[in-house]
Structures are given as C-alpha cells and as structure tokens.
Amino acid sequence: MEEVKRLETESNTTLEDATLRVSPEAMRAMRAWQQERKDQSGKLTTPEQQPTESNSNVVHHNASTPLPQAPAKSGEYSAELPTEPVSISSITHPELQTSGEQPAISSQAALSPFPQAAPLLYYKLNTTTKGSQMLPAVINSAYSQGEAPRRRRSKGGCILGCLTTLVLLLVILGAGWIFILRPYAHNIAQTELDKAMTSAVNQMPTSQLTQLLPPGSTLPINESTINNLIVLNLAPSNPVQKPETSITPQRVRIAFQVYGYPSAISMVPTLDSSGHLVANNVNVEGVLGLIESPDELKPILDKHLSDAQNKLGRSIKAVKLDNQQLTFTL
C-alpha cells in the first residue's frame, strides 16, 4: 500500500514538454492498485481523469494529464529500449554541461517526501554538430560590400599594356589594309588608268595618215598633245583629275590628282630587242604608290604603248627624249 500511495502522490507531478512510455511493470502495478481500490470503495477514480485504455501497452499523455509512475528496476528491462523520442526542449546534452552543473529538478519533486523513482531510459536526440560548435567564419567587409581590393599597377605595366594594345591595333589595321582595302582600291585604280590610256590611244592618228610619211621621217609629240589626249578622255566624275605632263631627256612624267591627293607616274619609253615600244624604269609617286606598285603598273603601260604602235601602222626605228618633246623615228 505504501508503494501505491507513493505512485498516487507522484502522479500529481507535472511533466513539462515530454512524451512518456509506461513499462509493463508499471502497468501491472497500476491495474493491481485499481482493482484494490475498486474492491474497497466499489468505484475507481483517478486524481484528474479516468483511464480509457486498459489493454494498450503504450499510453501517450501530454503535460496536462499526469499519470502514476511505477519505479523502474535497473537491469530488469535494460535490454528493452524505448522507441518514443523526447521533445527537443527537454533534452539535456551532457557534452554541453559544465563541470559541477546538475540537471534541474522540479520544485514538486524536490518537496515530495517519497523517494524519487529512477527515470526510464530514452533515446536522446543529439542536435549538436561540429558546424554548430565551430567559431563563425571571418567575413571580409570589402568583399561583402562588393568592393574587391584593387591591385595598383606600376608605370611599367601601364606602358607595356598601352604598347601591346597599340601593336594589336596596328596588326589589325595592317591586315585589313592588305587583305581588304588595298585590293579593292587597286582594282579601281587599274580600271580607271586602263580606261584613260585606251581613250588616249584611240585619239591617235590612224595608219592611213602615217603611211604617207616617207621612211626615216620623224614624228614629234610634245607635252601639250599628251595633256590634251588625257584631259579629253577623263569624265568629270573620274577620280583622276588635273593631269600634267612633263618631258625631259631623262624621263616622261605625268602628274595628276586621285581623289584630291597628288600622285605621279614616271617612265622611260624605249624599244626592246624585237622593236616593240615598252616602258622602262617605271616609278609611282604619291597616294597611288600605296595601291599600285611599279611592277603592277608596268604591264598596263607596255600594253597601251604596244596598242599605240599598232595604231600608227609603222615600225619605229628609234625613240628620243628632248625637252618638252618626244620624237619617234619611223
């Protein structure tokens, strides 16, 4: 009876935020106590609530409905491990307790005259991890504000970077000029020069007139004649404008403007071994030299000099350069 009274007194103890599991020994003691009370008074009542489950081995109660608790015998049910987890708020972590710190005891349990029963064994949910015990990482305020530390560049590095950029730009511009702009401008220049020279050759006298000249006669051509032949065959929209011919004993030079920029072509007309009129010592000056080389211009000059000789219909014995005049010996 003393054991039953102690259980009745302990049933009034408030269990805070926990879920209990009653052992079979406690259930048997509870049933025996209920049967004895029923035999004595004919009516069984509990301090706060009548039992509603008699044949269940596991009874769940919250903190507002306490239940009598039988003393647990250590060793008898040690192999039987409970499966109900306790609430996180009531868990005491041994690794987080300091030396000398003891678990808190409820005031009602401390004032109870009866000896306290040993608590049942429960699994404890360990919520601590290594990460939670580590010190917080140091956060760099500069990086958190999106401002990375800037590396100060030396003067030598700036100069080297500028030179590298300049070299790259020059390489790109040079490649564009060689592979795109120059071929395009070269084709335009050759087309315009070919048209102008073809028109000048067409203005020369035909073979019917030259056949009247006796053998060994000379045919003089002065500077103004060449200028007139070129000007009459240049359209106003032609990029080649303002031709000016000068003849000296050393060479024949034709100066003109291409899109407003000065240029010039100089050569020495002579006869080759087969008696054909050709241009030697060809030279290109000014802007035209950027898009037309002497080796590229010489075939055009040779072609039109040969056309002019065929237009005369007579063989040429000699070519002589004088001041302001070019003389052919027939």
GROMACS .gro file of C-alpha atoms in nm:
model
  330
    1MET     CA    1   0.000   0.000   0.000
    2GLU     CA    2   0.286   0.231   0.070
    3GLU     CA    3   0.405   0.176  -0.287
    4VAL     CA    4   0.058   0.260  -0.425
    5LYS     CA    5   0.038   0.579  -0.219
    6ARG     CA    6   0.376   0.685  -0.344
    7LEU     CA    7   0.260   0.629  -0.702
    8GLU     CA    8  -0.054   0.832  -0.637
    9THR     CA    9   0.149   1.119  -0.499
   10GLU     CA   10   0.390   1.117  -0.790
   11SER     CA   11   0.101   1.124  -1.038
   12ASN     CA   12   0.041   1.488  -0.939
   13THR     CA   13   0.389   1.589  -1.059
   14THR     CA   14   0.381   1.799  -1.376
   15LEU     CA   15   0.584   1.661  -1.666
   16GLU     CA   16   0.688   1.953  -1.892
   17ASP     CA   17   0.712   1.905  -2.272
   18ALA     CA   18   0.778   1.529  -2.271
   19THR     CA   19   0.617   1.211  -2.405
   20LEU     CA   20   0.627   0.911  -2.161
   21ARG     CA   21   0.619   0.539  -2.213
   22VAL     CA   22   0.492   0.324  -1.926
   23SER     CA   23   0.672  -0.002  -1.872
   24PRO     CA   24   0.479  -0.331  -1.834
   25GLU     CA   25   0.576  -0.347  -1.466
   26ALA     CA   26   0.418  -0.009  -1.405
   27MET     CA   27   0.102  -0.117  -1.590
   28ARG     CA   28   0.067  -0.429  -1.378
   29ALA     CA   29   0.114  -0.225  -1.061
   30MET     CA   30  -0.146   0.024  -1.183
   31ARG     CA   31  -0.401  -0.248  -1.257
   32ALA     CA   32  -0.345  -0.408  -0.915
   33TRP     CA   33  -0.391  -0.073  -0.742
   34GLN     CA   34  -0.710  -0.004  -0.940
   35GLN     CA   35  -0.854  -0.348  -0.856
   36GLU     CA   36  -0.777  -0.299  -0.488
   37ARG     CA   37  -0.942   0.043  -0.480
   38LYS     CA   38  -1.244  -0.098  -0.666
   39ASP     CA   39  -1.280  -0.375  -0.413
   40GLN     CA   40  -1.264  -0.124  -0.125
   41SER     CA   41  -1.492   0.151  -0.248
   42GLY     CA   42  -1.670  -0.001  -0.548
   43LYS     CA   43  -1.575   0.298  -0.760
   44LEU     CA   44  -1.240   0.375  -0.923
   45THR     CA   45  -1.137   0.732  -0.976
   46THR     CA   46  -0.805   0.887  -1.053
   47PRO     CA   47  -0.697   1.230  -0.930
   48GLU     CA   48  -0.782   1.401  -1.257
   49GLN     CA   49  -0.907   1.158  -1.527
   50GLN     CA   50  -1.049   0.806  -1.558
   51PRO     CA   51  -0.843   0.565  -1.770
   52THR     CA   52  -0.981   0.500  -2.114
   53GLU     CA   53  -0.729   0.249  -2.240
   54SER     CA   54  -0.679  -0.072  -2.048
   55ASN     CA   55  -0.534  -0.315  -2.296
   56SER     CA   56  -0.268  -0.095  -2.454
   57ASN     CA   57   0.097  -0.133  -2.371
   58VAL     CA   58   0.188   0.222  -2.477
   59VAL     CA   59  -0.001   0.527  -2.337
   60HIS     CA   60   0.070   0.877  -2.464
   61HIS     CA   61  -0.013   1.172  -2.241
   62ASN     CA   62   0.076   1.538  -2.270
   63ALA     CA   63   0.195   1.751  -1.981
   64SER     CA   64  -0.157   1.849  -1.871
   65THR     CA   65  -0.262   1.484  -1.794
   66PRO     CA   66  -0.016   1.326  -1.548
   67LEU     CA   67  -0.014   0.951  -1.478
   68PRO     CA   68   0.115   0.745  -1.188
   69GLN     CA   69   0.458   0.608  -1.246
   70ALA     CA   70   0.594   0.281  -1.115
   71PRO     CA   71   0.954   0.251  -1.008
   72ALA     CA   72   1.176   0.106  -1.274
   73LYS     CA   73   1.411  -0.170  -1.177
   74SER     CA   74   1.751  -0.117  -1.323
   75GLY     CA   75   1.875  -0.417  -1.509
   76GLU     CA   76   1.540  -0.592  -1.546
   77TYR     CA   77   1.427  -0.402  -1.853
   78SER     CA   78   1.761  -0.263  -1.963
   79ALA     CA   79   1.751  -0.462  -2.285
   80GLU     CA   80   1.416  -0.311  -2.381
   81LEU     CA   81   1.492   0.026  -2.541
   82PRO     CA   82   1.209   0.274  -2.591
   83THR     CA   83   1.130   0.399  -2.938
   84GLU     CA   84   0.947   0.724  -2.849
   85PRO     CA   85   1.167   1.040  -2.888
   86VAL     CA   86   1.160   1.302  -2.620
   87SER     CA   87   1.096   1.664  -2.710
   88ILE     CA   88   1.400   1.870  -2.802
   89SER     CA   89   1.332   2.134  -2.536
   90SER     CA   90   1.364   1.877  -2.252
   91ILE     CA   91   1.687   1.721  -2.377
   92THR     CA   92   1.999   1.778  -2.174
   93HIS     CA   93   2.323   1.740  -2.362
   94PRO     CA   94   2.600   1.605  -2.144
   95GLU     CA   95   2.869   1.744  -2.371
   96LEU     CA   96   2.727   2.097  -2.330
   97GLN     CA   97   2.716   2.085  -1.947
   98THR     CA   98   2.994   2.235  -1.746
   99SER     CA   99   3.161   2.056  -1.461
  100GLY     CA  100   2.958   2.073  -1.147
  101GLU     CA  101   2.633   2.157  -1.328
  102GLN     CA  102   2.347   1.927  -1.233
  103PRO     CA  103   2.016   1.876  -1.415
  104ALA     CA  104   1.731   2.093  -1.292
  105ILE     CA  105   1.484   1.925  -1.054
  106SER     CA  106   1.122   2.034  -1.042
  107SER     CA  107   1.003   2.204  -0.726
  108GLN     CA  108   0.725   1.950  -0.667
  109ALA     CA  109   0.968   1.659  -0.697
  110ALA     CA  110   1.207   1.828  -0.453
  111LEU     CA  111   0.930   1.874  -0.194
  112SER     CA  112   0.797   1.519  -0.228
  113PRO     CA  113   0.851   1.309   0.090
  114PHE     CA  114   0.866   0.991  -0.112
  115PRO     CA  115   1.187   0.869  -0.274
  116GLN     CA  116   1.217   0.954  -0.641
  117ALA     CA  117   1.198   0.666  -0.889
  118ALA     CA  118   1.474   0.623  -1.142
  119PRO     CA  119   1.376   0.765  -1.482
  120LEU     CA  120   1.313   0.536  -1.774
  121LEU     CA  121   1.571   0.506  -2.049
  122TYR     CA  122   1.507   0.713  -2.358
  123TYR     CA  123   1.692   0.787  -2.675
  124LYS     CA  124   1.823   1.142  -2.680
  125LEU     CA  125   1.825   1.337  -2.998
  126ASN     CA  126   2.166   1.498  -3.033
  127THR     CA  127   2.116   1.813  -3.234
  128THR     CA  128   2.469   1.937  -3.196
  129THR     CA  129   2.706   1.915  -3.490
  130LYS     CA  130   3.062   2.012  -3.547
  131GLY     CA  131   2.949   2.309  -3.751
  132SER     CA  132   2.743   2.449  -3.462
  133GLN     CA  133   3.042   2.427  -3.227
  134MET     CA  134   3.283   2.595  -3.467
  135LEU     CA  135   3.362   2.964  -3.445
  136PRO     CA  136   3.190   3.182  -3.707
  137ALA     CA  137   3.391   3.248  -4.017
  138VAL     CA  138   3.550   3.590  -4.055
  139ILE     CA  139   3.376   3.782  -4.331
  140ASN     CA  140   3.573   4.038  -4.523
  141SER     CA  141   3.370   4.357  -4.524
  142ALA     CA  142   3.526   4.469  -4.854
  143TYR     CA  143   3.411   4.155  -5.034
  144SER     CA  144   3.068   4.161  -4.865
  145GLN     CA  145   3.009   4.511  -4.999
  146GLY     CA  146   3.110   4.405  -5.350
  147GLU     CA  147   3.436   4.601  -5.342
  148ALA     CA  148   3.731   4.379  -5.424
  149PRO     CA  149   4.073   4.515  -5.333
  150ARG     CA  150   4.227   4.674  -5.636
  151ARG     CA  151   4.578   4.592  -5.733
  152ARG     CA  152   4.784   4.901  -5.800
  153ARG     CA  153   4.960   4.880  -6.135
  154SER     CA  154   5.305   5.022  -6.185
  155LYS     CA  155   5.402   5.267  -6.458
  156GLY     CA  156   5.593   4.996  -6.640
  157GLY     CA  157   5.284   4.776  -6.651
  158CYS     CA  158   5.070   5.061  -6.787
  159ILE     CA  159   5.323   5.141  -7.059
  160LEU     CA  160   5.353   4.775  -7.153
  161GLY     CA  161   4.974   4.744  -7.172
  162CYS     CA  162   4.946   5.053  -7.393
  163LEU     CA  163   5.219   4.929  -7.625
  164THR     CA  164   5.054   4.588  -7.651
  165THR     CA  165   4.720   4.750  -7.738
  166LEU     CA  166   4.886   4.975  -7.996
  167VAL     CA  167   5.064   4.681  -8.158
  168LEU     CA  168   4.740   4.483  -8.177
  169LEU     CA  169   4.560   4.777  -8.338
  170LEU     CA  170   4.839   4.819  -8.593
  171VAL     CA  171   4.830   4.449  -8.676
  172ILE     CA  172   4.452   4.458  -8.723
  173LEU     CA  173   4.465   4.771  -8.938
  174GLY     CA  174   4.753   4.634  -9.143
  175ALA     CA  175   4.573   4.308  -9.206
  176GLY     CA  176   4.257   4.494  -9.306
  177TRP     CA  177   4.451   4.717  -9.544
  178ILE     CA  178   4.643   4.432  -9.707
  179PHE     CA  179   4.356   4.187  -9.748
  180ILE     CA  180   4.053   4.417  -9.790
  181LEU     CA  181   4.113   4.786  -9.862
  182ARG     CA  182   4.421   4.770 -10.087
  183PRO     CA  183   4.288   4.502 -10.326
  184TYR     CA  184   3.965   4.699 -10.361
  185ALA     CA  185   4.142   5.032 -10.428
  186HIS     CA  186   4.396   4.861 -10.657
  187ASN     CA  187   4.122   4.725 -10.881
  188ILE     CA  188   3.957   5.068 -10.904
  189ALA     CA  189   4.288   5.242 -10.990
  190GLN     CA  190   4.381   4.991 -11.261
  191THR     CA  191   4.035   5.014 -11.415
  192GLU     CA  192   4.045   5.395 -11.433
  193LEU     CA  193   4.402   5.405 -11.571
  194ASP     CA  194   4.318   5.147 -11.833
  195LYS     CA  195   4.014   5.346 -11.947
  196ALA     CA  196   4.213   5.671 -11.969
  197MET     CA  197   4.501   5.516 -12.166
  198THR     CA  198   4.265   5.333 -12.401
  199SER     CA  199   4.084   5.659 -12.481
  200ALA     CA  200   4.418   5.837 -12.542
  201VAL     CA  201   4.533   5.567 -12.785
  202ASN     CA  202   4.205   5.591 -12.973
  203GLN     CA  203   4.269   5.964 -13.034
  204MET     CA  204   4.599   5.900 -13.214
  205PRO     CA  205   4.621   5.929 -13.598
  206THR     CA  206   4.543   5.614 -13.793
  207SER     CA  207   4.781   5.418 -14.013
  208GLN     CA  208   4.632   5.576 -14.326
  209LEU     CA  209   4.792   5.908 -14.235
  210THR     CA  210   5.126   5.767 -14.122
  211GLN     CA  211   5.160   5.569 -14.443
  212LEU     CA  212   5.203   5.897 -14.628
  213LEU     CA  213   5.524   5.971 -14.436
  214PRO     CA  214   5.844   5.858 -14.613
  215PRO     CA  215   6.082   5.613 -14.440
  216GLY     CA  216   6.328   5.775 -14.195
  217SER     CA  217   6.091   6.062 -14.115
  218THR     CA  218   6.028   6.170 -13.754
  219LEU     CA  219   5.702   6.203 -13.563
  220PRO     CA  220   5.730   6.459 -13.276
  221ILE     CA  221   5.488   6.453 -12.978
  222ASN     CA  222   5.506   6.744 -12.731
  223GLU     CA  223   5.373   6.781 -12.374
  224SER     CA  224   5.053   6.968 -12.466
  225THR     CA  225   4.950   6.695 -12.709
  226ILE     CA  226   4.972   6.429 -12.438
  227ASN     CA  227   4.786   6.652 -12.188
  228ASN     CA  228   4.503   6.714 -12.434
  229LEU     CA  229   4.467   6.343 -12.510
  230ILE     CA  230   4.435   6.264 -12.137
  231VAL     CA  231   4.201   6.552 -12.047
  232LEU     CA  232   3.960   6.483 -12.334
  233ASN     CA  233   3.918   6.125 -12.215
  234LEU     CA  234   3.857   6.198 -11.844
  235ALA     CA  235   3.497   6.227 -11.724
  236PRO     CA  236   3.410   6.489 -11.458
  237SER     CA  237   3.328   6.208 -11.214
  238ASN     CA  238   3.659   6.033 -11.276
  239PRO     CA  239   3.876   6.017 -10.960
  240VAL     CA  240   4.182   6.108 -11.174
  241GLN     CA  241   4.187   6.481 -11.242
  242LYS     CA  242   4.427   6.763 -11.340
  243PRO     CA  243   4.684   6.573 -11.547
  244GLU     CA  244   5.011   6.749 -11.623
  245THR     CA  245   5.282   6.600 -11.849
  246SER     CA  246   5.648   6.693 -11.839
  247ILE     CA  247   5.912   6.555 -12.078
  248THR     CA  248   6.284   6.575 -12.008
  249PRO     CA  249   6.582   6.398 -12.168
  250GLN     CA  250   6.578   6.157 -11.871
  251ARG     CA  251   6.209   6.059 -11.847
  252VAL     CA  252   5.843   6.124 -11.917
  253ARG     CA  253   5.646   6.221 -11.606
  254ILE     CA  254   5.266   6.250 -11.580
  255ALA     CA  255   5.138   6.413 -11.260
  256PHE     CA  256   4.768   6.408 -11.158
  257GLN     CA  257   4.538   6.400 -10.856
  258VAL     CA  258   4.349   6.095 -10.728
  259TYR     CA  259   4.053   6.197 -10.510
  260GLY     CA  260   4.231   6.528 -10.449
  261TYR     CA  261   4.562   6.369 -10.343
  262PRO     CA  262   4.872   6.426 -10.563
  263SER     CA  263   5.022   6.131 -10.748
  264ALA     CA  264   5.256   6.081 -11.042
  265ILE     CA  265   5.383   5.819 -11.287
  266SER     CA  266   5.725   5.840 -11.450
  267MET     CA  267   5.888   5.614 -11.712
  268VAL     CA  268   6.142   5.595 -11.992
  269PRO     CA  269   5.992   5.475 -12.327
  270THR     CA  270   6.236   5.255 -12.522
  271LEU     CA  271   6.241   4.976 -12.782
  272ASP     CA  272   6.301   4.615 -12.682
  273SER     CA  273   6.504   4.365 -12.885
  274SER     CA  274   6.206   4.285 -13.108
  275GLY     CA  275   6.134   4.652 -13.188
  276HIS     CA  276   5.826   4.686 -12.963
  277LEU     CA  277   5.772   5.005 -12.765
  278VAL     CA  278   5.795   4.936 -12.386
  279ALA     CA  279   5.822   5.134 -12.062
  280ASN     CA  280   6.134   5.104 -11.850
  281ASN     CA  281   6.227   5.249 -11.510
  282VAL     CA  282   5.862   5.283 -11.410
  283ASN     CA  283   5.810   5.476 -11.088
  284VAL     CA  284   5.490   5.555 -10.891
  285GLU     CA  285   5.468   5.855 -10.657
  286GLY     CA  286   5.215   5.986 -10.406
  287VAL     CA  287   4.895   5.818 -10.291
  288LEU     CA  288   4.885   5.596 -10.598
  289GLY     CA  289   5.200   5.425 -10.471
  290LEU     CA  290   5.001   5.282 -10.178
  291ILE     CA  291   4.765   5.088 -10.404
  292GLU     CA  292   4.974   5.045 -10.720
  293SER     CA  293   5.333   4.924 -10.735
  294PRO     CA  294   5.570   4.981 -11.035
  295ASP     CA  295   5.567   4.609 -11.113
  296GLU     CA  296   5.186   4.612 -11.123
  297LEU     CA  297   5.174   4.926 -11.340
  298LYS     CA  298   5.439   4.825 -11.599
  299PRO     CA  299   5.222   4.559 -11.776
  300ILE     CA  300   4.944   4.817 -11.829
  301LEU     CA  301   5.188   5.073 -11.974
  302ASP     CA  302   5.350   4.815 -12.204
  303LYS     CA  303   5.010   4.704 -12.330
  304HIS     CA  304   4.894   5.055 -12.423
  305LEU     CA  305   5.232   5.153 -12.579
  306SER     CA  306   5.205   4.845 -12.797
  307ASP     CA  307   4.848   4.943 -12.892
  308ALA     CA  308   4.971   5.292 -12.986
  309GLN     CA  309   5.245   5.146 -13.208
  310ASN     CA  310   4.991   4.923 -13.381
  311LYS     CA  311   4.765   5.224 -13.431
  312LEU     CA  312   5.045   5.403 -13.622
  313GLY     CA  313   5.087   5.107 -13.855
  314ARG     CA  314   5.460   5.174 -13.894
  315SER     CA  315   5.767   5.026 -13.733
  316ILE     CA  316   5.962   5.256 -13.503
  317LYS     CA  317   6.337   5.273 -13.553
  318ALA     CA  318   6.430   5.493 -13.254
  319VAL     CA  319   6.288   5.691 -12.958
  320LYS     CA  320   6.444   6.019 -12.845
  321LEU     CA  321   6.362   6.231 -12.539
  322ASP     CA  322   6.411   6.606 -12.561
  323ASN     CA  323   6.296   6.897 -12.352
  324GLN     CA  324   5.914   6.911 -12.370
  325GLN     CA  325   5.911   6.675 -12.668
  326LEU     CA  326   5.917   6.305 -12.755
  327THR     CA  327   6.036   6.209 -13.106
  328PHE     CA  328   5.980   5.877 -13.290
  329THR     CA  329   6.188   5.785 -13.595
  330LEU     CA  330   5.987   5.581 -13.849
   0.00000   0.00000   0.00000
